PDB file of C-alpha atoms and ligand atoms in Angstrom:
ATOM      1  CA  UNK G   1    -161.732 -37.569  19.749  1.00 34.00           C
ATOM      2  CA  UNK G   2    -162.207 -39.633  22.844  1.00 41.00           C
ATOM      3  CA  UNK G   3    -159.122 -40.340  25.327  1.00 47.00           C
ATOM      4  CA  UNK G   4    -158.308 -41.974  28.340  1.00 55.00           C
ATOM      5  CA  UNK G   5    -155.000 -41.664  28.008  1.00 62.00           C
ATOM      6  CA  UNK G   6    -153.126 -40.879  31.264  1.00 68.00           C
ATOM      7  CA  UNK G   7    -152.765 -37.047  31.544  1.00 65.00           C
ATOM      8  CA  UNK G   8    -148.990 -37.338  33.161  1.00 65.00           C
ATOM      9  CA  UNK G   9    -148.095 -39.437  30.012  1.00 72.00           C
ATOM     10  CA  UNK G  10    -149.489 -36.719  27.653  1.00 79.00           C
ATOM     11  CA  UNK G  11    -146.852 -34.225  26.312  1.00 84.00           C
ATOM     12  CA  UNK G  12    -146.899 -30.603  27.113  1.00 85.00           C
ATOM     13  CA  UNK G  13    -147.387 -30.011  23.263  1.00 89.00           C
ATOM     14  CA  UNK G  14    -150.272 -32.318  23.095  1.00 90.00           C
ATOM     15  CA  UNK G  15    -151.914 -31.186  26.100  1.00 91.00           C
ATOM     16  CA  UNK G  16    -151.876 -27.936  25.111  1.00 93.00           C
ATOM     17  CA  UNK G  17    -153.415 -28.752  21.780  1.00 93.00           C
ATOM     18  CA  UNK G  18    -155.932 -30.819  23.522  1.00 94.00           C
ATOM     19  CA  UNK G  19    -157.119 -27.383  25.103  1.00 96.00           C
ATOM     20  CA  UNK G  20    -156.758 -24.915  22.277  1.00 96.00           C
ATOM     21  CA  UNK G  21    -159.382 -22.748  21.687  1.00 97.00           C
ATOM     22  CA  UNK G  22    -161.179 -22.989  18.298  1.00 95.00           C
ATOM     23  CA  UNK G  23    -160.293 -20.595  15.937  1.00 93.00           C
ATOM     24  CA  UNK G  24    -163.026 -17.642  15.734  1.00 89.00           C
ATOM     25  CA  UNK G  25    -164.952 -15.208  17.694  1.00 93.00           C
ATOM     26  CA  UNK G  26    -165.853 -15.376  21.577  1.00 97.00           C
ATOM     27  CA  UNK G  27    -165.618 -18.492  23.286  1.00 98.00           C
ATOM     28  CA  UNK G  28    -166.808 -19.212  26.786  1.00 98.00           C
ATOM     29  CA  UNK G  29    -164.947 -22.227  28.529  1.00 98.00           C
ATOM     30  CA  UNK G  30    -165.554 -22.838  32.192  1.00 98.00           C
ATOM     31  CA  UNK G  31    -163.216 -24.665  34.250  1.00 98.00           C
ATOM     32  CA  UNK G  32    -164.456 -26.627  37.660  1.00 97.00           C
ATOM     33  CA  UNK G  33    -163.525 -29.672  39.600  1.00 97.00           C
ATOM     34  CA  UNK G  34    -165.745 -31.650  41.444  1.00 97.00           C
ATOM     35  CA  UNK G  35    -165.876 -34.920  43.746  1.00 98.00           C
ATOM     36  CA  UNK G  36    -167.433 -38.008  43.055  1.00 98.00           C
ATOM     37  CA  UNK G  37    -170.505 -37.163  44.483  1.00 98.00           C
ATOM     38  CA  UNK G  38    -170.646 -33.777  43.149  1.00 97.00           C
ATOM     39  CA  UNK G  39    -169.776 -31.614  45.777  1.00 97.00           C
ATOM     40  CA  UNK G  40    -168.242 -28.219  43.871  1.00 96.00           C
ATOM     41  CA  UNK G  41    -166.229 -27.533  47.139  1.00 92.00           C
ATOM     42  CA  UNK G  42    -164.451 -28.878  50.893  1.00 92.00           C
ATOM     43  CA  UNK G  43    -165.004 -26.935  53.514  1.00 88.00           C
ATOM     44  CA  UNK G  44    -165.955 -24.087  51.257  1.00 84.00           C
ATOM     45  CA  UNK G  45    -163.450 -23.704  48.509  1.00 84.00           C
ATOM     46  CA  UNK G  46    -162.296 -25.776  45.545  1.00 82.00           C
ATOM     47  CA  UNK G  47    -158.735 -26.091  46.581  1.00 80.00           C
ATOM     48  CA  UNK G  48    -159.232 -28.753  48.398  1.00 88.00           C
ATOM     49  CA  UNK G  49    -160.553 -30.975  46.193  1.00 95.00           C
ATOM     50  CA  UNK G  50    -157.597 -30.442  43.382  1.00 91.00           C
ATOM     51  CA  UNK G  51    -154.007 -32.253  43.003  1.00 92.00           C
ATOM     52  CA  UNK G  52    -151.272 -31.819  41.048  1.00 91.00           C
ATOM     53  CA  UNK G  53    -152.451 -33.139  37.572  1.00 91.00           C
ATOM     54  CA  UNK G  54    -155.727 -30.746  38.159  1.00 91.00           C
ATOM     55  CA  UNK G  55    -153.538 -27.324  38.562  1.00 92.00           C
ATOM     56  CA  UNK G  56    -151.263 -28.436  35.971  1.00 92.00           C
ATOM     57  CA  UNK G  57    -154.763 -28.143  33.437  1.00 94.00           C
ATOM     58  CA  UNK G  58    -155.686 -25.188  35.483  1.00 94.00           C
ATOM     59  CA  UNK G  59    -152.468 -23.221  34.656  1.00 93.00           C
ATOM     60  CA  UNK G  60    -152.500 -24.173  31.502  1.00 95.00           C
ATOM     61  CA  UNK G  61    -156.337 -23.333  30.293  1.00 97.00           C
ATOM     62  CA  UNK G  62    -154.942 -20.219  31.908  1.00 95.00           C
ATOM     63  CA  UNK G  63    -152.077 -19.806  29.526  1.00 94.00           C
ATOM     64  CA  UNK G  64    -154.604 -20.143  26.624  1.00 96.00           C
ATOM     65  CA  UNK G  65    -156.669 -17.727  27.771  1.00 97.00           C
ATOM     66  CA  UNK G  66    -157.893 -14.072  27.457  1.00 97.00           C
ATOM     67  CA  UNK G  67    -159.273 -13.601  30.251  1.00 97.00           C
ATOM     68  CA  UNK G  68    -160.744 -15.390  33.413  1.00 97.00           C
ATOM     69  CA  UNK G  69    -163.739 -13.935  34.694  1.00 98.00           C
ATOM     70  CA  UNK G  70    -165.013 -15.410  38.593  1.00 98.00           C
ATOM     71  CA  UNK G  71    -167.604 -13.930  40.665  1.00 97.00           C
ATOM     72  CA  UNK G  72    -165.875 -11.792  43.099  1.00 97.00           C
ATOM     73  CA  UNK G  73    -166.251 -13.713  46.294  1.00 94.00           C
ATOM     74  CA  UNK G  74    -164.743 -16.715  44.772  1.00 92.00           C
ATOM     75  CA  UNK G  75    -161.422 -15.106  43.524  1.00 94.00           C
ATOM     76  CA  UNK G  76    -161.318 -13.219  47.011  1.00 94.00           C
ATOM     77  CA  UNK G  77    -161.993 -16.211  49.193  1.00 88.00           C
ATOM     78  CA  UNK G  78    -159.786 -18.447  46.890  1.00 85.00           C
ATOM     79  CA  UNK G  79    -157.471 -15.761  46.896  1.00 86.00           C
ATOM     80  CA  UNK G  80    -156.748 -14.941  43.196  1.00 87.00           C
ATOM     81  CA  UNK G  81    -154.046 -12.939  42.346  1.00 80.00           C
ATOM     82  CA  UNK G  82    -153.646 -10.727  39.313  1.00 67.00           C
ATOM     83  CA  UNK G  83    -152.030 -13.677  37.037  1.00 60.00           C
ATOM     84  CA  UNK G  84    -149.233 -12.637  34.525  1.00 76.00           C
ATOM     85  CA  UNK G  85    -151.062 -13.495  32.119  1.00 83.00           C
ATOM     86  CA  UNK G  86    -155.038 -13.324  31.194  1.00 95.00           C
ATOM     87  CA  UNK G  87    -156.978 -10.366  32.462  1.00 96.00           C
ATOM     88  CA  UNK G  88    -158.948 -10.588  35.493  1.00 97.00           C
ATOM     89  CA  UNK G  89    -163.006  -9.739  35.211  1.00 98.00           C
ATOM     90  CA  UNK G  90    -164.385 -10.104  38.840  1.00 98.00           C
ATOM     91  CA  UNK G  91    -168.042 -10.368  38.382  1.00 98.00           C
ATOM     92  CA  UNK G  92    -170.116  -8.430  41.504  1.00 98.00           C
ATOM     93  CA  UNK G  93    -173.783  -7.475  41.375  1.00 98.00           C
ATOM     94  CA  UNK G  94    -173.121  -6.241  45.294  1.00 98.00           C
ATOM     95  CA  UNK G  95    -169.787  -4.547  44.925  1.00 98.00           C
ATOM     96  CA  UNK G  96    -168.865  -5.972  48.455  1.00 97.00           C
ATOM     97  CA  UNK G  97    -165.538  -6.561  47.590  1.00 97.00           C
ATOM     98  CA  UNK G  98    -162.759  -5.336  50.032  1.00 97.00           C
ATOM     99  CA  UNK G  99    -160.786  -1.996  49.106  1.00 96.00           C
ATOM    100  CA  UNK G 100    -157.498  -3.185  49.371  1.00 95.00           C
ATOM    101  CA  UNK G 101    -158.310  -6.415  47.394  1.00 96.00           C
ATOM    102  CA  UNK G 102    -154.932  -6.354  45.494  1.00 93.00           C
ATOM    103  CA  UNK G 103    -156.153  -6.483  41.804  1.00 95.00           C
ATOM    104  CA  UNK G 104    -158.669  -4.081  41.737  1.00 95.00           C
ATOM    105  CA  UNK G 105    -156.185  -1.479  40.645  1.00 92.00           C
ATOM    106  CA  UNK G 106    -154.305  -3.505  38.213  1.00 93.00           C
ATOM    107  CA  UNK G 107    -154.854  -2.418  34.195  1.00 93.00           C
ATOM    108  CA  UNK G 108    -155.507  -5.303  33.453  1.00 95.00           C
ATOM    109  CA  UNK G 109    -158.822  -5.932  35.797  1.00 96.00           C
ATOM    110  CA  UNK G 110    -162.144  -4.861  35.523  1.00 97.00           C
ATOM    111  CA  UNK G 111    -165.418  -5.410  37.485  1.00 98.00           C
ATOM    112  CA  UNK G 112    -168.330  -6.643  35.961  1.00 98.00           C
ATOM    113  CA  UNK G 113    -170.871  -5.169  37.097  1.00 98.00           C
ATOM    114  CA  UNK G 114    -175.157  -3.763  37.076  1.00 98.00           C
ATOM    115  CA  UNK G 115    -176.902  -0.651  37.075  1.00 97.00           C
ATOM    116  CA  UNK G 116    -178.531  -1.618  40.566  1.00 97.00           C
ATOM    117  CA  UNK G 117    -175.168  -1.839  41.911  1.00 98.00           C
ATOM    118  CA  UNK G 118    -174.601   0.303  45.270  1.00 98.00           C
ATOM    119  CA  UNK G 119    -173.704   3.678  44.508  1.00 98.00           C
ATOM    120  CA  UNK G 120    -171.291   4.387  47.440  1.00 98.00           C
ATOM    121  CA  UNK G 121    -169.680   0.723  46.538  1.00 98.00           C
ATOM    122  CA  UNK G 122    -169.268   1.947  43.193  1.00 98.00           C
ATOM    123  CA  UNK G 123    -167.761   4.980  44.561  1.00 97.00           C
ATOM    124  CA  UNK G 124    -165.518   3.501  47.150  1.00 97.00           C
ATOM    125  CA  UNK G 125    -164.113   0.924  44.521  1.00 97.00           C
ATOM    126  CA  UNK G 126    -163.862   3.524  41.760  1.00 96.00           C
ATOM    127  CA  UNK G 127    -161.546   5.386  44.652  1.00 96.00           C
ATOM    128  CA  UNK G 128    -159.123   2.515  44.495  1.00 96.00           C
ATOM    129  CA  UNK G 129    -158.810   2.447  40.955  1.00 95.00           C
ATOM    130  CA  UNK G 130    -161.024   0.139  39.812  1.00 97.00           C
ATOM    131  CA  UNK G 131    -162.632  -0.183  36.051  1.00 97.00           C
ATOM    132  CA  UNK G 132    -166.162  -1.123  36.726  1.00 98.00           C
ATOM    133  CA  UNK G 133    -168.547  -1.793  33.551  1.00 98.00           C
ATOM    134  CA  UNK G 134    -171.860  -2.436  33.781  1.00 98.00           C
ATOM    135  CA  UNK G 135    -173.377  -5.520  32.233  1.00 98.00           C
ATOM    136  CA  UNK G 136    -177.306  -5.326  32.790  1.00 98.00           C
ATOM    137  CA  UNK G 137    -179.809  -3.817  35.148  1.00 97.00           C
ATOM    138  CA  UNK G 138    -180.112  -6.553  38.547  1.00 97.00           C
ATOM    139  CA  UNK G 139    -177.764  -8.952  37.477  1.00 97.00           C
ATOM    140  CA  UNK G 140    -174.586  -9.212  35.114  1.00 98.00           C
ATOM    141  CA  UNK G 141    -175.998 -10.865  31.693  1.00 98.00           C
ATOM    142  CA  UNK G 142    -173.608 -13.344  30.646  1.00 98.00           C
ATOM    143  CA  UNK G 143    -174.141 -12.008  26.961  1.00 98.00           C
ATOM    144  CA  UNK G 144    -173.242  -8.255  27.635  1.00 98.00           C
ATOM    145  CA  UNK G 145    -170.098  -9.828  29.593  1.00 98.00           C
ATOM    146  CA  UNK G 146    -169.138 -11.540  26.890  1.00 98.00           C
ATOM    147  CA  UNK G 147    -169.762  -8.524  24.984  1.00 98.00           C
ATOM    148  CA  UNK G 148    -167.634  -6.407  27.253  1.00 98.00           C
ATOM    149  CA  UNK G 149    -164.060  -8.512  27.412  1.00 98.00           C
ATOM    150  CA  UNK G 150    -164.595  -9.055  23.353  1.00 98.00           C
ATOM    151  CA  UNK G 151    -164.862  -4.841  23.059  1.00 98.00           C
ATOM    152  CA  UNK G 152    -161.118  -5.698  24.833  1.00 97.00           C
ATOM    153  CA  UNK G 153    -160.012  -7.944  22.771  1.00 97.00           C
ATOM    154  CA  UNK G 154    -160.689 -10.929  25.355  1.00 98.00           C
ATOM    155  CA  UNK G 155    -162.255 -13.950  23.271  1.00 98.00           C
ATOM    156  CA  UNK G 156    -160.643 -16.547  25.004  1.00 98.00           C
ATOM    157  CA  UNK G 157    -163.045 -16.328  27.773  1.00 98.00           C
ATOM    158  CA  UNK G 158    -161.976 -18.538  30.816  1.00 98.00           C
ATOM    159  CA  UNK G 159    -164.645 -19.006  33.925  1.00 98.00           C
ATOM    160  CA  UNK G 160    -163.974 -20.256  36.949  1.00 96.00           C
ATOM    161  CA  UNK G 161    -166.600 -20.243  38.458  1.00 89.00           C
ATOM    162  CA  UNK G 162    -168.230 -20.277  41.335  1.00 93.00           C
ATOM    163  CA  UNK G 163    -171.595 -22.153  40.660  1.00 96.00           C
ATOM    164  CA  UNK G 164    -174.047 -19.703  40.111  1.00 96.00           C
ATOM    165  CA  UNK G 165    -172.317 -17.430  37.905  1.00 97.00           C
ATOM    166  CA  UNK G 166    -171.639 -20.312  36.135  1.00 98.00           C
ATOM    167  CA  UNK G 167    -175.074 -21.112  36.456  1.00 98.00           C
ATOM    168  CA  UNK G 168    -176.186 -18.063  34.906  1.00 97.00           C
ATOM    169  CA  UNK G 169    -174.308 -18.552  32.019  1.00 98.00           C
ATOM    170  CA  UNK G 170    -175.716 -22.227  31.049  1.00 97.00           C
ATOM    171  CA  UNK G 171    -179.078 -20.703  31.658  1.00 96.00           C
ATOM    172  CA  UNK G 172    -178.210 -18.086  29.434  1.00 97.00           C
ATOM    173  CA  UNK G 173    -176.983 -20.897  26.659  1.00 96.00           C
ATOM    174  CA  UNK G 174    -173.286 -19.282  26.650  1.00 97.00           C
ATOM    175  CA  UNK G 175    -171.290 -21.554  28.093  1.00 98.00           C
ATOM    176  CA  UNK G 176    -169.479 -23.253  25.137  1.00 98.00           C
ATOM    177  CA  UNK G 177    -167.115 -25.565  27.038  1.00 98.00           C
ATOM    178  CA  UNK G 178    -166.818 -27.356  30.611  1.00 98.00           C
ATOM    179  CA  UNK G 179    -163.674 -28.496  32.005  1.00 98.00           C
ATOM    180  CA  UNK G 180    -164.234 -30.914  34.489  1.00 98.00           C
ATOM    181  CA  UNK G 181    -162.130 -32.359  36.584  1.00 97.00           C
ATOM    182  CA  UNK G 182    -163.351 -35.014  39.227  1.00 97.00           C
ATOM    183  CA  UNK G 183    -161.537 -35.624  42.271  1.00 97.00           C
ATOM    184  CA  UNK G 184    -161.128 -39.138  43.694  1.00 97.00           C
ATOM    185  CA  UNK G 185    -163.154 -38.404  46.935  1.00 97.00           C
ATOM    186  CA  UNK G 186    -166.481 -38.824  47.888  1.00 97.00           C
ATOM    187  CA  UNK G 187    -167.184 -35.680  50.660  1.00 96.00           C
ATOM    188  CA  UNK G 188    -171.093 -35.458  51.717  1.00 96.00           C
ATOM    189  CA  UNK G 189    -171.824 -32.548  53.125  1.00 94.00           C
ATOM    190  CA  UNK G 190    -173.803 -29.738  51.203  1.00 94.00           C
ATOM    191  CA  UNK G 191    -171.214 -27.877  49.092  1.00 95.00           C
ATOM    192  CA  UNK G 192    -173.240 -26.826  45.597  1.00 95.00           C
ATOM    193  CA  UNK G 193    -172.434 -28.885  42.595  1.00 97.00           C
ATOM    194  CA  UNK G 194    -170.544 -27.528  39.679  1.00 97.00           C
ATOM    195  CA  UNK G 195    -173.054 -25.401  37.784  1.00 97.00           C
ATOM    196  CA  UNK G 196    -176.434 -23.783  39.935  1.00 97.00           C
ATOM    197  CA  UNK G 197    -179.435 -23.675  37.843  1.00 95.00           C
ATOM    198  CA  UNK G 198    -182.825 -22.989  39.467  1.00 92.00           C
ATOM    199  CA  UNK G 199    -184.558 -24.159  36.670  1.00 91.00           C
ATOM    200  CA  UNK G 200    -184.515 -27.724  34.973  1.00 93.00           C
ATOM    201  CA  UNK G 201    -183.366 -27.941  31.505  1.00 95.00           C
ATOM    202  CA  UNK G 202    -180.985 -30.494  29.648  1.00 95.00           C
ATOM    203  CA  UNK G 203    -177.911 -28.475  27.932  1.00 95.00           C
ATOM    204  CA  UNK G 204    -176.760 -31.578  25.756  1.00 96.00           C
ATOM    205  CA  UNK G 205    -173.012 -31.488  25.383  1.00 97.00           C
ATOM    206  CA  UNK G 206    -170.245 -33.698  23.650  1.00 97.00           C
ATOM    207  CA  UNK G 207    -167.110 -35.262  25.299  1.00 95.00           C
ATOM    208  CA  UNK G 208    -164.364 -34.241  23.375  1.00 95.00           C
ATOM    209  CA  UNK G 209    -162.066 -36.010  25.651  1.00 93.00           C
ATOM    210  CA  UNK G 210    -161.224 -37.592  28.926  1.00 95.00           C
ATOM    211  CA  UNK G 211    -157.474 -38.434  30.465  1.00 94.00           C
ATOM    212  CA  UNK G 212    -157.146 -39.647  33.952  1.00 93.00           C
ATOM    213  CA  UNK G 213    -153.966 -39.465  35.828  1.00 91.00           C
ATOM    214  CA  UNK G 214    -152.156 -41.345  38.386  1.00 90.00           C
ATOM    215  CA  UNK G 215    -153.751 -40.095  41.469  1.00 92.00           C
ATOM    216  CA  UNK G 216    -157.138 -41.559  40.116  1.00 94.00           C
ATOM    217  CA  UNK G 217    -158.195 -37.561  39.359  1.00 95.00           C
ATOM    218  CA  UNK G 218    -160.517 -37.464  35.454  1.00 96.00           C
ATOM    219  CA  UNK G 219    -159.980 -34.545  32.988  1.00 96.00           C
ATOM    220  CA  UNK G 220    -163.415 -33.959  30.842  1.00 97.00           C
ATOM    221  CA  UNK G 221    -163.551 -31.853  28.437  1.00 97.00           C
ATOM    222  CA  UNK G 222    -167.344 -31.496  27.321  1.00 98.00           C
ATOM    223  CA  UNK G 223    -168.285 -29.497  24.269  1.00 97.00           C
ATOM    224  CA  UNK G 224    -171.723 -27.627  23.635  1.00 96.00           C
ATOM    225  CA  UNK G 225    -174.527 -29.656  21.428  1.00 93.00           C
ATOM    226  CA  UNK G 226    -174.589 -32.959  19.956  1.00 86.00           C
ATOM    227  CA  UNK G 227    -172.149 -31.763  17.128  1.00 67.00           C
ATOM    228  CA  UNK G 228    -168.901 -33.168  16.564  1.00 54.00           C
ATOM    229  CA  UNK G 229    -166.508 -31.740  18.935  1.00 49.00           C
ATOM    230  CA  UNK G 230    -163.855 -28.857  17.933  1.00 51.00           C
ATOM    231  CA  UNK G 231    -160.393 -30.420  16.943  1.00 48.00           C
ATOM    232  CA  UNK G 232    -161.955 -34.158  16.351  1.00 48.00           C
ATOM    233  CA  UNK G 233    -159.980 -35.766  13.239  1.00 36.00           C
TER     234      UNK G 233
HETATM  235  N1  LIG X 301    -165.412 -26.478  42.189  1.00 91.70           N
HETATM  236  C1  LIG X 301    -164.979 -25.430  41.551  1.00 91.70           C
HETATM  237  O1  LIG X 301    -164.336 -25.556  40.505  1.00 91.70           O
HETATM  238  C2  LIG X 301    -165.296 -24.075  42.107  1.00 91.70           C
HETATM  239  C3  LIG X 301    -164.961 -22.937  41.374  1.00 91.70           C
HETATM  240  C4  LIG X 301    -165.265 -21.700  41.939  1.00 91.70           C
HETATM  241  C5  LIG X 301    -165.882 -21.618  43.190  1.00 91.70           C
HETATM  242  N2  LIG X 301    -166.169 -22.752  43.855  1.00 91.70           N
HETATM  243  C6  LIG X 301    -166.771 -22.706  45.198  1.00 91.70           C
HETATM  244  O2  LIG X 301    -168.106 -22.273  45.082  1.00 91.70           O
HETATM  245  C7  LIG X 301    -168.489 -21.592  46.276  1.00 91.70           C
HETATM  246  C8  LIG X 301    -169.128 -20.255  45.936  1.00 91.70           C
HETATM  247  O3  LIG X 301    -170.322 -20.520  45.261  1.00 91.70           O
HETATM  248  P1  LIG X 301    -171.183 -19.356  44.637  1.00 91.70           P
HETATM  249  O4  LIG X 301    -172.232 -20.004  43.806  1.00 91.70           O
HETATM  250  O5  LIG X 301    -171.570 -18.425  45.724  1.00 91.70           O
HETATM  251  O6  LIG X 301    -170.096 -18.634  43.710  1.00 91.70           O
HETATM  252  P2  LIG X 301    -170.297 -17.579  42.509  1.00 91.70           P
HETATM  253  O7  LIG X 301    -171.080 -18.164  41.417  1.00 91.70           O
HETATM  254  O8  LIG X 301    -168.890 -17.158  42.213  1.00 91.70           O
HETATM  255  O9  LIG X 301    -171.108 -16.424  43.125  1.00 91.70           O
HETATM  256  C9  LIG X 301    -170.437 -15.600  44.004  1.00 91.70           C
HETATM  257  C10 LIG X 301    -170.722 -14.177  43.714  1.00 91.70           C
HETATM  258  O10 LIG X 301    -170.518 -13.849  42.345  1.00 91.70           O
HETATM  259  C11 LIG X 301    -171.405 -12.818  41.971  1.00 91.70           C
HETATM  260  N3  LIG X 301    -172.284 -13.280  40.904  1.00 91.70           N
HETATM  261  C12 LIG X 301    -172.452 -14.527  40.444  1.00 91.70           C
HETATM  262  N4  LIG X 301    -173.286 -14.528  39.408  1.00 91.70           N
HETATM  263  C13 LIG X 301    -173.648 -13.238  39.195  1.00 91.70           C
HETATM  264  C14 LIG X 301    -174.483 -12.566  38.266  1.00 91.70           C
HETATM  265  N5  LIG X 301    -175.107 -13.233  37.276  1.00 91.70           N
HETATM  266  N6  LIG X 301    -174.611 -11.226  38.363  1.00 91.70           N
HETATM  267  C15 LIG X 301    -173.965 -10.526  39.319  1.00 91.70           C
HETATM  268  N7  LIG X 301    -173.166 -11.106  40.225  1.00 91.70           N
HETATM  269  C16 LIG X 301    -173.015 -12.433  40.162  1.00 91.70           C
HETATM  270  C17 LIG X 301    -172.212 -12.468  43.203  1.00 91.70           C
HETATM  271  O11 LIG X 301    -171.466 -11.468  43.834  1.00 91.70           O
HETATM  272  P3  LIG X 301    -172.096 -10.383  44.817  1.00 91.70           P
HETATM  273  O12 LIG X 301    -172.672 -11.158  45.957  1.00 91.70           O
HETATM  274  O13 LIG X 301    -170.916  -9.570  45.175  1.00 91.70           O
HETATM  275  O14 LIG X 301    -173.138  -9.628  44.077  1.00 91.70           O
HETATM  276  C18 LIG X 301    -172.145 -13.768  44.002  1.00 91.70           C
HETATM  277  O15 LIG X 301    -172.328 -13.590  45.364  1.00 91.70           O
HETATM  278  C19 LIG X 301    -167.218 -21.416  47.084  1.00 91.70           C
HETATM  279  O16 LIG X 301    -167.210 -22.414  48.063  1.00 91.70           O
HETATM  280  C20 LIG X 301    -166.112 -21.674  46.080  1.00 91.70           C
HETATM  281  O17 LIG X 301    -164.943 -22.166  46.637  1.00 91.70           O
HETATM  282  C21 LIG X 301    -165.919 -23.972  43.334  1.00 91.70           C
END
C-alpha cells in the first residue's frame, strides 16, 4: 500500500487500520519523529519537534498497543505518565531512576533491567514497589525483553525510544516496524538521529505507507525486509 493521502483527511477507522498490528506473535514497532535533517530531538527532548497530527498517531499507536517500553531517562525527562492504557516497561541498565518517579509502583510497570545492575539501586527501587526483571548480564537484550512483556501477555510491543535503545534493538534485528514522523524544521545542532548504531549495517525495510498533513509534518510507516508489507491488498 503506498499513501500520501493527507493524515487530517483520513478517518479515525482507517487510521487505525492503517496501524493495526499484524495478527500473530510478538511484534516490535518503534515510534520516533525526527526533523528534516535528522535531528531525534530540540533542545533535548522530542516534544518539540511534534504537532498536532504527530500526537494524534502517537496516542493512537498507543491505543493499539501492549505495552510501550522507553529507556528510563527518556520517559522521566519527557515525563511519561503511567497511560490508561498499555503497560509501561522502563528499560535501565543503571537503575538511576528517581524514587518517587510516579509509575514505578503502578501494577502495571516493570523495569527492565541486567544482572550488573547496582545492587543498592535495585534495592532502593524494589523499596518503592517496583517489578524489576532482568533481561541479560551488562545490558538489556532486546530478545529477552521481548521475551519478558510476551511471558505478560504484551505482544503489541510499542518503543519509543530514545536512540540507543532503539539502537540496540535494530542491531539486534528486532525491530519489526518504524514509525516515523518528520517534522517540517531543519534544527542543526547535535541532537542524535532516530536510531544509534555504532556499527554500519543496512536493515532494508519496506514503506507500507506515508500521509502528510496540513502542517507539512510526514507519517512513515516502514516495515522490516524487502517483503510485501503487512495489510497491502
Ligand atoms: N525523536 C524521538 O522520537 C525521541 C524518542 C525518545 C527520546 N528521544 C530523545 O533522545 C534523547 C535521549 O537519547 P538516548 O539515546 O540517551 O535515549 P535512550 O536510548 O532512551 O537511552 C537512555 C537510557 O536508556 C537505557 N538504555 C538504553 N538502551 C539500553 C540497553 N540496551 N540496556 C540497558 N539500558 C539501556 C539507559 O539507561 P541507564 O543509563 O539508566 O542505564 C540509557 O541511559 C533525549 O533527548 C530524548 O528526548 C527522542
Amino acid at each position: 500500500m503506498w499513501l500520501t493521502d493527507k493524515a487530517s483527511e483520513v478517518t479515525s477507522e482507517r487510521l487505525t487500520s492503517l496501524y493495526a498490528y499484524p495478527p500473530g506473535g510478538a511484534y516490535v514497532r518503534a515510534n520516533m519523529v525526527a526533523s528534516i535533517d535528522g535531528a531525534a530531538g530540540l533542545e533535548g527532548r522530542s516534544g518539540g519537534l511534534g504537532g498536532p497530527g504527530d500526537r494524534k498517531i502517537f496516542s493512537l499507536l498507543r491505543a493499539c498497543a501492549d505495552v510501550v517500553v522507553v529507556g528510563a531517562s527518556t520517559a522521566v525527562t519527557e515525563g511519561y505518565h503511567q497511560p490508561d492504557g498499555p503497560a509501561l516497561a522502563l528499560v535501565s541498565r543503571s537503575l538511576s531512576i528517581p524514587d518517587d518517579y510516579g509509575p514505578l509502583s503502578h501494577p502495571q510497570t516493570v523495569v527492565l533491567t541486567c544482572a550488573s545492575a547496582p545492587e543498592q539501586r535495585r534495592a532502593d527501587l524494589g523499596r518503592v514497589g517496583a517489578t524489576l526483571l532482568d533481561c541479560g548480564t551488562d545490558t538489556v537484550d532486546p530478545a529477552a525483553a521481548i521475551a519478558a512483556c510476551v511471558e505478560r501477555g504484551w505482544t503489541r510491543i510499542l518503543l519509543e525510544g530514545g536512540p540507543r535503545l532503539l539502537g540496540s534493538f535494530v542491531a539486534a534485528d528486532a525491530l519489526d516496524e518504524l514509525c516515523l514522523t518528520t517534522s517540517p524544521v531543519i534544527v542543526g545542532g547535535s541532537a542524535p538521529r532516530p536510531v544509534v548504531v555504532d556499527a554500519e549495517k543496512v536493515h532494508p525495510m519496506t514503506r507500507a505507507h506515508l500521509l502528510s498533513d496540513d502542517d507539512g509534518y510526514l507519517y512513515a510507516r516502514w516495515i522490516r525486509g524487502t517483503d510485501q508489507a503487512p495489510g497491502d491488498a
